[in-house]
Amino acid sequence: MQQQTGMPAKWLFAGSFLANTGTSFIWPLTTIYLHDTLGKTLITAGLVLLCNSLCVVLGNTVGGYLYDRWSHFKTILVGSFIVIGASTFLMFNNGWPAFPIGLVMLGFGNGLNLTCINSFATEVKNQRTSYIFNIIYFMSNLGMVIGTLMVGYILPYGISRVFAVSTVLFIIFGTIVVCFYRNHEGEGANISHNGHGDSLPKPAKLTPDKLWPLFLLLFNIVILWIFYEQWQSNIATFMVENGLSIKHYSSVWTLNGVMIVLIQPFMTYFDEWLMSHLHMRLYGGLSLIGASFLVLIVAGNHYFLFLTAMAILTIGEILVNPAASTFVNNISPMGQKGRFLGALASSISFGRALGPIIGAVVIQYISYTSLFVIATICIWLSVLSFAGINKHYLR
């Protein structure tokens, strides 16, 4: 079968937008729906979210392996079928235990799709990969902003309507995959299509001088998301305990989305310069995220300081997330892009899975202030170790 080389960027961006919009219809209401509608405890809701995140990790890992060793197109096709099936299932079955069952299915499918989209970015030939990662990051966040905004208007009409809209979005995503993602196996595919089933030579192994920097980056990403996840779980309670409202908390996330949508295009415009300073971009972004928790220590009931902390966090996030994908792509050998980009996605999901539990334990047995101090120290120490390893190996 004749292969095309070069993934059409516009359809990759459209896929990222639709997949993330469809997902963002679901995750904001999970805890509220489980607790307020299905009558489950917050611990049960936390365990369901943990299972969902672990299934995303599994999907990331399996997706990376299948992308490299089986088929790029077939892997993301399977992922699109799973999310369509899971959201359709939830549209008609959203009680207990159907809801968590559908949610973990959705998590696995999303894990496959996320890894494949990031891996397909390495197959775009007419643009720098770092530029493609920047646009994918922008489109994914735009989808999340639109999805979380729309769900507030649709939810009053019933949970089934929410899943119906997400199903439609996933169907459109699947249609784009079928029409435009086929025949883009690229140079990194490890299974030939000559009709005889012969395998291409095994991909090169990652050498120790690249393995350690990659390992430290993934460790940094896990640490980052353990504490970033506090904003999506425990900080809401912290704000309420300090006399602020849920509306205040919601508007903090509005600031996050608006900043990403407005600032990311400027980051993309200066992509060439940022690419030449990739390591400093990572160090600076991670350090800013750590610094944002210092602001929370003194925030108290001052709403402006929560906005300030979120602004610092968001700038760090904008610097780090696309740069991490570029770093992994640059350092991973040909034929293993899916595997290592899948490992990056797994690190994010794993950190998100651990975050609420670790935060709750620290808060219960020590304090919120201790959590924020620990967050800053852990992030800054991990950045220093990452910088030291890079200086030693990547000269």
XYZ file of C-alpha atoms in Angstrom:
395
model
C 0.000 0.000 0.000
C 1.396 3.399 -0.938
C 1.974 5.700 2.000
C 1.719 9.426 2.191
C 4.340 11.287 4.158
C 3.240 14.294 6.100
C 0.173 14.631 8.253
C -2.184 17.481 7.218
C -1.830 19.929 10.095
C -5.321 21.460 9.835
C -7.045 18.124 10.428
C -4.708 17.360 13.313
C -5.683 20.677 14.922
C -9.382 20.011 14.278
C -9.066 16.571 15.859
C -7.373 17.997 18.946
C -10.079 20.647 19.296
C -12.985 18.205 18.967
C -11.503 15.498 21.190
C -10.797 17.973 23.999
C -14.135 19.744 23.643
C -15.969 16.427 23.902
C -13.961 15.424 26.965
C -14.418 18.795 28.691
C -18.180 18.276 28.601
C -17.740 15.455 31.094
C -14.894 15.979 33.583
C -16.165 19.217 35.251
C -19.421 17.605 36.389
C -18.102 14.224 37.529
C -17.670 14.980 41.233
C -20.838 17.079 41.488
C -22.920 14.461 39.656
C -21.620 11.553 41.728
C -22.083 13.389 45.031
C -25.223 15.472 44.520
C -27.222 13.328 42.074
C -26.095 9.757 42.709
C -25.607 10.330 46.440
C -22.056 9.002 46.666
C -19.427 10.241 49.101
C -16.573 12.504 48.065
C -14.194 9.620 48.760
C -16.129 7.471 46.286
C -16.037 10.300 43.754
C -12.294 10.601 44.285
C -11.813 6.869 43.712
C -13.837 7.052 40.492
C -11.658 9.940 39.279
C -8.559 7.948 40.246
C -9.748 4.953 38.207
C -10.519 7.258 35.288
C -7.024 8.783 35.420
C -5.368 5.364 35.664
C -7.305 4.252 32.587
C -6.049 7.356 30.782
C -2.504 6.300 31.772
C -3.193 2.811 30.420
C -4.580 4.294 27.202
C -1.505 6.529 26.840
C 0.823 3.566 27.280
C -1.062 1.176 25.021
C -1.579 3.933 22.453
C 2.135 4.693 22.280
C 3.015 1.020 21.823
C 0.369 0.405 19.150
C 1.242 3.641 17.347
C 4.855 2.520 16.950
C 4.429 -1.235 16.520
C 1.047 -1.647 14.814
C -0.552 1.241 12.923
C -0.883 4.982 13.456
C -4.280 5.195 11.796
C -5.783 2.027 13.257
C -4.721 2.992 16.779
C -6.482 6.364 16.742
C -9.433 4.761 14.926
C -9.837 2.308 17.811
C -9.602 5.226 20.248
C -12.308 7.170 18.406
C -14.623 4.128 18.379
C -14.113 3.662 22.137
C -14.966 7.280 23.050
C -18.007 7.237 20.749
C -19.181 3.965 22.306
C -18.516 5.131 25.875
C -20.287 8.488 25.496
C -23.242 6.788 23.754
C -23.410 4.273 26.612
C -23.418 7.114 29.161
C -26.145 8.937 27.267
C -28.559 6.064 27.994
C -26.980 4.606 31.167
C -25.813 7.224 33.656
C -26.808 5.725 36.990
C -24.712 3.661 39.392
C -22.532 1.693 38.573
C -23.002 2.458 34.853
C -21.587 5.986 35.214
C -18.125 4.987 36.529
C -17.962 2.075 34.048
C -18.597 4.422 31.142
C -16.170 6.941 32.593
C -13.234 4.515 32.725
C -13.984 3.372 29.161
C -13.921 7.013 28.120
C -10.631 7.538 29.945
C -8.957 4.657 28.118
C -10.165 5.888 24.728
C -9.072 9.454 25.473
C -5.648 8.154 26.469
C -5.280 6.437 23.089
C -6.405 9.536 21.209
C -4.218 11.994 23.122
C -1.068 9.970 22.517
C -1.878 9.492 18.845
C -2.594 13.182 18.230
C 0.697 14.212 19.823
C 2.526 11.481 17.905
C 0.921 12.462 14.598
C 2.328 15.953 15.211
C 5.782 14.530 14.470
C 4.559 13.499 11.000
C 3.770 17.059 9.818
C 6.537 17.841 7.357
C 6.012 21.454 6.306
C 6.283 23.028 9.804
C 8.582 22.728 12.812
C 7.295 20.127 15.256
C 7.541 22.659 18.096
C 5.199 24.974 16.157
C 2.702 22.124 15.667
C 2.797 21.285 19.388
C 2.097 24.941 20.207
C -0.986 24.995 17.982
C -2.218 21.642 19.313
C -1.878 22.980 22.857
C -3.809 26.098 21.872
C -6.596 24.123 20.168
C -6.921 21.671 23.048
C -7.282 24.508 25.556
C -9.702 26.370 23.304
C -11.793 23.187 23.202
C -11.701 22.907 26.982
C -12.740 26.540 27.451
C -15.670 26.175 25.045
C -16.693 22.779 26.419
C -16.683 23.793 30.084
C -18.587 26.971 29.186
C -21.262 25.125 27.210
C -21.802 22.370 29.768
C -23.118 24.928 32.267
C -25.915 25.803 29.842
C -26.719 22.229 28.793
C -26.635 20.492 32.196
C -29.956 22.014 33.416
C -31.667 20.063 30.614
C -30.348 16.769 32.004
C -27.139 14.751 32.102
C -28.220 12.734 29.062
C -28.201 15.904 26.943
C -24.607 16.568 27.985
C -23.518 13.106 26.876
C -25.542 13.463 23.671
C -23.596 16.580 22.703
C -20.263 14.949 23.588
C -21.269 11.926 21.477
C -21.942 14.176 18.484
C -18.537 15.828 18.918
C -16.803 12.447 19.151
C -18.641 11.243 16.032
C -17.385 14.295 14.109
C -13.896 13.569 15.458
C -14.165 9.940 14.325
C -15.332 11.042 10.882
C -12.276 13.291 10.508
C -10.044 10.403 11.596
C -11.574 8.062 8.992
C -11.398 10.622 6.180
C -8.061 12.339 6.795
C -5.822 10.317 9.133
C -5.378 7.191 7.046
C -2.162 6.461 5.135
C 0.032 8.670 7.320
C 2.267 6.055 8.853
C 5.303 8.308 8.345
C 8.938 7.399 8.708
C 8.610 6.062 12.230
C 6.177 3.214 11.586
C 7.726 -0.108 12.478
C 5.423 -2.440 10.618
C 5.792 -2.545 6.862
C 2.809 -2.791 4.546
C 4.373 -4.751 1.742
C 1.768 -7.484 1.935
C 4.175 -10.049 3.383
C 4.001 -9.027 7.041
C 7.757 -8.420 7.233
C 8.896 -6.195 10.055
C 11.208 -3.283 9.524
C 14.463 -3.198 11.545
C 14.016 -2.648 15.252
C 14.104 1.003 16.309
C 17.239 2.390 17.901
C 17.469 2.240 21.672
C 17.600 5.371 23.774
C 21.192 5.891 24.927
C 21.970 6.667 28.597
C 22.969 10.254 27.773
C 19.396 10.837 26.572
C 17.622 8.407 28.887
C 18.432 10.304 32.081
C 17.267 13.733 30.825
C 14.072 12.127 29.533
C 13.486 10.327 32.824
C 14.026 13.538 34.812
C 11.621 15.455 32.568
C 8.918 12.821 33.053
C 9.542 12.917 36.808
C 9.179 16.719 36.730
C 5.901 16.384 34.843
C 4.512 13.939 37.431
C 5.489 16.296 40.282
C 4.078 19.286 38.391
C 0.676 17.670 37.833
C 0.400 16.289 41.367
C 0.378 19.869 42.614
C -1.325 21.472 39.599
C -4.235 19.152 40.298
C -4.723 20.861 43.678
C -6.285 23.733 41.748
C -8.925 21.361 40.379
C -9.676 19.748 43.728
C -8.571 21.079 47.122
C -8.075 24.781 46.387
C -11.824 25.171 45.760
C -12.447 24.139 49.383
C -9.583 26.369 50.553
C -11.155 29.419 48.893
C -14.595 28.681 50.361
C -13.110 28.223 53.851
C -11.520 31.662 53.464
C -14.866 33.303 52.786
C -14.813 33.301 48.983
C -17.500 31.740 46.791
C -17.676 29.062 44.128
C -18.181 31.890 41.620
C -14.808 33.288 42.666
C -13.261 29.860 42.136
C -14.929 29.475 38.738
C -13.726 32.891 37.575
C -10.149 31.933 38.473
C -10.395 29.147 35.887
C -11.950 31.573 33.423
C -8.773 33.653 33.788
C -6.710 30.533 33.085
C -8.571 29.779 29.856
C -8.580 33.380 28.637
C -4.852 33.795 29.272
C -4.012 30.604 27.382
C -6.165 31.572 24.407
C -4.725 35.095 24.278
C -1.050 34.425 25.061
C -0.450 31.157 23.196
C -0.641 32.759 19.701
C 2.226 35.105 20.711
C 4.211 32.107 21.920
C 3.623 30.452 18.557
C 4.762 33.599 16.718
C 8.094 33.513 18.598
C 8.388 29.735 18.289
C 11.757 29.804 16.513
C 13.385 31.841 19.289
C 11.712 29.765 22.002
C 12.856 26.581 20.265
C 16.460 27.763 20.466
C 15.983 28.327 24.222
C 13.970 25.169 24.891
C 15.716 24.195 28.131
C 15.432 27.664 29.652
C 11.757 27.689 28.677
C 11.210 24.469 30.612
C 13.190 25.639 33.653
C 11.446 29.019 33.704
C 7.964 27.575 33.292
C 8.397 24.946 35.981
C 9.881 27.513 38.369
C 6.923 29.866 37.837
C 4.467 27.072 38.600
C 6.326 26.420 41.850
C 6.290 30.143 42.681
C 2.522 30.346 42.208
C 2.024 28.272 45.361
C 4.026 30.789 47.407
C 1.349 33.373 46.599
C -1.327 31.025 47.968
C 0.429 30.917 51.336
C -0.452 34.576 51.922
C -3.673 34.700 49.864
C -6.111 34.362 52.770
C -9.427 35.908 51.727
C -7.837 38.209 49.139
C -9.414 37.277 45.811
C -6.838 39.318 43.880
C -4.024 37.117 45.215
C -5.781 33.967 43.981
C -6.022 35.606 40.551
C -2.326 36.497 40.774
C -1.391 32.926 41.686
C -3.423 31.587 38.781
C -1.858 34.093 36.371
C 1.653 32.987 37.407
C 0.619 29.329 37.182
C -0.885 29.831 33.721
C 2.206 31.546 32.297
C 4.297 28.656 33.618
C 1.865 26.169 32.110
C 2.010 27.897 28.706
C 5.802 27.752 28.779
C 6.063 24.123 29.904
C 3.391 22.047 28.196
C 4.214 22.446 24.465
C 7.946 22.600 25.289
C 7.779 19.240 27.091
C 6.330 17.573 23.983
C 9.032 19.179 21.818
C 11.773 18.037 24.233
C 10.515 14.444 24.164
C 10.187 14.478 20.372
C 13.736 15.818 19.964
C 15.297 13.304 22.300
C 13.385 10.143 21.334
C 14.743 7.977 18.483
C 12.891 7.483 15.223
C 10.405 4.653 15.479
C 9.699 5.291 19.163
C 7.975 8.670 19.025
C 4.639 7.166 20.028
C 6.163 5.278 22.925
C 7.872 8.259 24.515
C 5.143 10.802 23.770
C 2.791 8.235 25.301
C 5.069 8.145 28.355
C 4.785 11.936 28.595
C 0.978 11.756 28.437
C 1.038 8.943 31.029
C 3.136 11.096 33.362
C 0.532 13.861 33.168
C -2.328 11.434 33.820
C -0.448 9.696 36.644
C 0.248 13.016 38.365
C -3.393 14.018 37.983
C -4.465 10.682 39.481
C -2.248 11.065 42.562
C -2.809 14.792 43.097
C -6.203 14.876 44.889
C -5.290 12.010 47.217
C -1.850 13.375 48.169
C -3.287 16.864 48.669
C -6.140 15.600 50.845
C -3.750 13.610 53.063
C -1.412 16.596 53.584
C -4.338 18.929 54.328
C -6.009 16.509 56.747
C -2.895 15.669 58.747
C -0.956 18.961 58.459
C -2.431 22.063 56.765
C -3.105 23.902 53.513
C -0.066 26.104 54.110
C 2.158 23.045 54.432
C 0.755 21.719 51.159
C 1.688 24.942 49.353
C 5.190 24.983 50.861
C 5.728 21.330 49.955
C 4.515 22.038 46.404
C 7.029 24.848 45.911
C 9.938 22.901 47.389
C 9.202 19.707 45.430
C 8.795 21.514 42.105
C 11.914 23.665 42.541
C 14.062 20.718 43.663
C 12.906 18.642 40.709
C 13.733 21.542 38.343
C 17.237 21.843 39.799
C 17.871 18.112 39.376
C 16.537 18.261 35.812
C 18.801 21.214 34.977
C 21.811 19.463 36.519
C 21.246 16.272 34.525
C 20.781 18.240 31.295
C 23.986 20.200 31.881
C 25.883 16.937 32.414
C 24.464 14.931 29.503
C 23.092 17.383 26.921
C 26.009 19.717 26.343
